[in-house]
Every structure is written in structure tokens, then in C-alpha cells.
Amino acid sequence: RKSIALFNLKPLGLDDEDEWLKYGITQGVGMDLYQEIYVNTKHQNELGYQLNKYDKSVFDILSLTLQRETAKDNKRQYFLNGSISKDNNTFEVEINLYETKNINS
């Protein structure tokens, strides 16, 4: 069984009305993966208690190092992050999937 931590996407040039997409996209990815019986996900919004010790909230964009540490602390084999940008009325989403043990802090 695979385990993945899902982190908010970094917003690049989004309007205030589109800011929700930074966590909304990964929520959608998580719901899709939830249907896969061999994948267990945990979204950043489920890690609030742990993020408090770093003085971070569930809405913050975390550094790669903090994402790795959080994934490692939650025994996640992988973690997902990325970015979202908007040009005119077109959104572009970049998703990155990392193997937790192979990322240097």
C-alpha cells in the first residue's frame, strides 16, 4: 500500500478570488486517489496539529524541507506539491511527486 502526503500548490500570480485553488486542486487529487484501494493519502489540512509546532497553518505554502519532514513524520512514502498559475483565463498546474526518503533536506 502506497502512502502520500498532499501539500498545497504554490500560487503564481493568482487573483484573490482564485487563491482557493492552491488547496482545492490537491483536495481533488486526494479525492481521486481515495478511490484507489492501494493508496492512502493525507492532505495538508489534516496536519494542522503538526504544522503548529513550525508556526505554520494548513493554508501556508511550506518549504520543500518542511514538506519532506512532515511526510517523513507521518510515515508517508511520497509527497506531492506543485504550483498553479493563471494567464488570462487559462490555468496551468504543475504537480511534483517526490519519494520522501530520496529528497535531501
PDB file of C-alpha atoms in Angstrom:
ATOM      1  CA  ARG A   1       0.000   0.000   0.000  1.00  0.00           C
ATOM      2  CA  LYS A   2       1.362   3.425  -1.004  1.00  0.00           C
ATOM      3  CA  SER A   3       1.069   6.465   1.257  1.00  0.00           C
ATOM      4  CA  ILE A   4       1.175  10.055   0.005  1.00  0.00           C
ATOM      5  CA  ALA A   5       1.161  13.434   1.746  1.00  0.00           C
ATOM      6  CA  LEU A   6      -0.557  16.126  -0.358  1.00  0.00           C
ATOM      7  CA  PHE A   7       0.625  19.711   0.077  1.00  0.00           C
ATOM      8  CA  ASN A   8      -0.851  22.978  -1.147  1.00  0.00           C
ATOM      9  CA  LEU A   9       0.209  24.249  -4.548  1.00  0.00           C
ATOM     10  CA  LYS A  10       2.270  27.418  -4.779  1.00  0.00           C
ATOM     11  CA  PRO A  11       0.106  30.150  -6.363  1.00  0.00           C
ATOM     12  CA  LEU A  12       1.923  32.103  -9.059  1.00  0.00           C
ATOM     13  CA  GLY A  13       0.141  35.321  -9.993  1.00  0.00           C
ATOM     14  CA  LEU A  14      -3.356  34.253  -8.942  1.00  0.00           C
ATOM     15  CA  ASP A  15      -6.083  36.752  -8.138  1.00  0.00           C
ATOM     16  CA  ASP A  16      -7.538  36.693  -4.617  1.00  0.00           C
ATOM     17  CA  GLU A  17     -10.685  35.001  -5.944  1.00  0.00           C
ATOM     18  CA  ASP A  18      -8.578  32.123  -7.323  1.00  0.00           C
ATOM     19  CA  GLU A  19      -6.398  31.568  -4.215  1.00  0.00           C
ATOM     20  CA  TRP A  20      -8.606  28.669  -3.084  1.00  0.00           C
ATOM     21  CA  LEU A  21      -7.183  26.620  -5.950  1.00  0.00           C
ATOM     22  CA  LYS A  22      -3.857  26.263  -4.115  1.00  0.00           C
ATOM     23  CA  TYR A  23      -5.507  23.725  -1.802  1.00  0.00           C
ATOM     24  CA  GLY A  24      -8.587  22.898  -3.898  1.00  0.00           C
ATOM     25  CA  ILE A  25      -6.596  21.172  -6.645  1.00  0.00           C
ATOM     26  CA  THR A  26      -4.766  18.896  -4.205  1.00  0.00           C
ATOM     27  CA  GLN A  27      -8.067  18.172  -2.444  1.00  0.00           C
ATOM     28  CA  GLY A  28      -9.404  16.978  -5.803  1.00  0.00           C
ATOM     29  CA  VAL A  29      -6.308  14.856  -6.406  1.00  0.00           C
ATOM     30  CA  GLY A  30      -6.758  13.378  -2.933  1.00  0.00           C
ATOM     31  CA  MET A  31     -10.411  12.526  -3.594  1.00  0.00           C
ATOM     32  CA  ASP A  32      -9.436  10.817  -6.827  1.00  0.00           C
ATOM     33  CA  LEU A  33      -6.681   8.810  -5.109  1.00  0.00           C
ATOM     34  CA  TYR A  34      -9.078   7.916  -2.286  1.00  0.00           C
ATOM     35  CA  GLN A  35     -10.854   5.643  -4.772  1.00  0.00           C
ATOM     36  CA  GLU A  36      -7.678   3.599  -5.214  1.00  0.00           C
ATOM     37  CA  ILE A  37      -7.598   0.898  -2.530  1.00  0.00           C
ATOM     38  CA  TYR A  38      -3.807   0.673  -2.587  1.00  0.00           C
ATOM     39  CA  VAL A  39      -3.185   4.369  -1.919  1.00  0.00           C
ATOM     40  CA  ASN A  40      -3.539   6.161   1.417  1.00  0.00           C
ATOM     41  CA  THR A  41      -3.447   9.962   1.339  1.00  0.00           C
ATOM     42  CA  LYS A  42      -3.149  12.669   3.957  1.00  0.00           C
ATOM     43  CA  HIS A  43      -3.745  16.287   2.921  1.00  0.00           C
ATOM     44  CA  GLN A  44      -2.034  19.319   4.430  1.00  0.00           C
ATOM     45  CA  ASN A  45      -5.321  20.350   6.067  1.00  0.00           C
ATOM     46  CA  GLU A  46      -5.199  17.109   8.107  1.00  0.00           C
ATOM     47  CA  LEU A  47      -1.783  18.067   9.503  1.00  0.00           C
ATOM     48  CA  GLY A  48      -2.717  21.275  11.337  1.00  0.00           C
ATOM     49  CA  TYR A  49      -1.714  19.973  14.753  1.00  0.00           C
ATOM     50  CA  GLN A  50       1.744  19.112  13.449  1.00  0.00           C
ATOM     51  CA  LEU A  51       2.215  22.328  11.468  1.00  0.00           C
ATOM     52  CA  ASN A  52       1.540  24.393  14.600  1.00  0.00           C
ATOM     53  CA  LYS A  53       4.931  23.386  16.003  1.00  0.00           C
ATOM     54  CA  TYR A  54       6.538  25.033  12.955  1.00  0.00           C
ATOM     55  CA  ASP A  55       4.306  28.105  13.347  1.00  0.00           C
ATOM     56  CA  LYS A  56       2.576  27.248  10.045  1.00  0.00           C
ATOM     57  CA  SER A  57      -1.088  26.887   9.157  1.00  0.00           C
ATOM     58  CA  VAL A  58      -2.911  24.496   6.850  1.00  0.00           C
ATOM     59  CA  PHE A  59      -3.186  27.343   4.314  1.00  0.00           C
ATOM     60  CA  ASP A  60       0.533  28.160   4.130  1.00  0.00           C
ATOM     61  CA  ILE A  61       2.892  27.144   1.355  1.00  0.00           C
ATOM     62  CA  LEU A  62       5.572  25.028   3.007  1.00  0.00           C
ATOM     63  CA  SER A  63       9.210  24.740   2.025  1.00  0.00           C
ATOM     64  CA  LEU A  64      10.347  21.523   0.373  1.00  0.00           C
ATOM     65  CA  THR A  65      12.330  20.665   3.511  1.00  0.00           C
ATOM     66  CA  LEU A  66       9.300  21.107   5.764  1.00  0.00           C
ATOM     67  CA  GLN A  67       7.138  19.094   3.377  1.00  0.00           C
ATOM     68  CA  ARG A  68       9.663  16.272   3.475  1.00  0.00           C
ATOM     69  CA  GLU A  69       9.916  16.350   7.275  1.00  0.00           C
ATOM     70  CA  THR A  70       6.134  16.379   7.625  1.00  0.00           C
ATOM     71  CA  ALA A  71       5.763  13.484   5.168  1.00  0.00           C
ATOM     72  CA  LYS A  72       8.502  11.567   6.980  1.00  0.00           C
ATOM     73  CA  ASP A  73       6.933  12.227  10.425  1.00  0.00           C
ATOM     74  CA  ASN A  74       3.627  10.897   9.072  1.00  0.00           C
ATOM     75  CA  LYS A  75       5.282   7.814   7.569  1.00  0.00           C
ATOM     76  CA  ARG A  76       4.380   8.806   4.011  1.00  0.00           C
ATOM     77  CA  GLN A  77       6.421   7.142   1.259  1.00  0.00           C
ATOM     78  CA  TYR A  78       5.707  10.004  -1.130  1.00  0.00           C
ATOM     79  CA  PHE A  79       4.656  13.614  -1.060  1.00  0.00           C
ATOM     80  CA  LEU A  80       3.066  15.812  -3.687  1.00  0.00           C
ATOM     81  CA  ASN A  81       3.411  19.525  -4.278  1.00  0.00           C
ATOM     82  CA  GLY A  82       3.454  21.887  -7.233  1.00  0.00           C
ATOM     83  CA  SER A  83       2.286  25.246  -8.481  1.00  0.00           C
ATOM     84  CA  ILE A  84      -0.681  26.866 -10.175  1.00  0.00           C
ATOM     85  CA  SER A  85      -0.635  29.946 -12.362  1.00  0.00           C
ATOM     86  CA  LYS A  86      -3.136  31.850 -14.467  1.00  0.00           C
ATOM     87  CA  ASP A  87      -2.570  33.610 -17.765  1.00  0.00           C
ATOM     88  CA  ASN A  88      -5.686  35.446 -18.937  1.00  0.00           C
ATOM     89  CA  ASN A  89      -8.392  32.814 -18.368  1.00  0.00           C
ATOM     90  CA  THR A  90      -6.147  29.765 -18.631  1.00  0.00           C
ATOM     91  CA  PHE A  91      -4.842  27.953 -15.579  1.00  0.00           C
ATOM     92  CA  GLU A  92      -1.626  25.958 -15.644  1.00  0.00           C
ATOM     93  CA  VAL A  93      -0.994  23.342 -12.952  1.00  0.00           C
ATOM     94  CA  GLU A  94       2.343  21.674 -12.276  1.00  0.00           C
ATOM     95  CA  ILE A  95       2.362  18.634  -9.985  1.00  0.00           C
ATOM     96  CA  ASN A  96       5.511  17.109  -8.481  1.00  0.00           C
ATOM     97  CA  LEU A  97       5.643  13.733  -6.760  1.00  0.00           C
ATOM     98  CA  TYR A  98       8.679  13.025  -4.571  1.00  0.00           C
ATOM     99  CA  GLU A  99       9.860   9.873  -2.885  1.00  0.00           C
ATOM    100  CA  THR A 100      10.252  11.007   0.746  1.00  0.00           C
ATOM    101  CA  LYS A 101      13.412   9.057   1.508  1.00  0.00           C
ATOM    102  CA  ASN A 102      15.295  10.339  -1.565  1.00  0.00           C
ATOM    103  CA  ILE A 103      14.934  14.079  -1.023  1.00  0.00           C
ATOM    104  CA  ASN A 104      17.815  15.784   0.773  1.00  0.00           C
ATOM    105  CA  SER A 105      16.943  18.297   3.475  1.00  0.00           C
TER     106      SER A 105
END
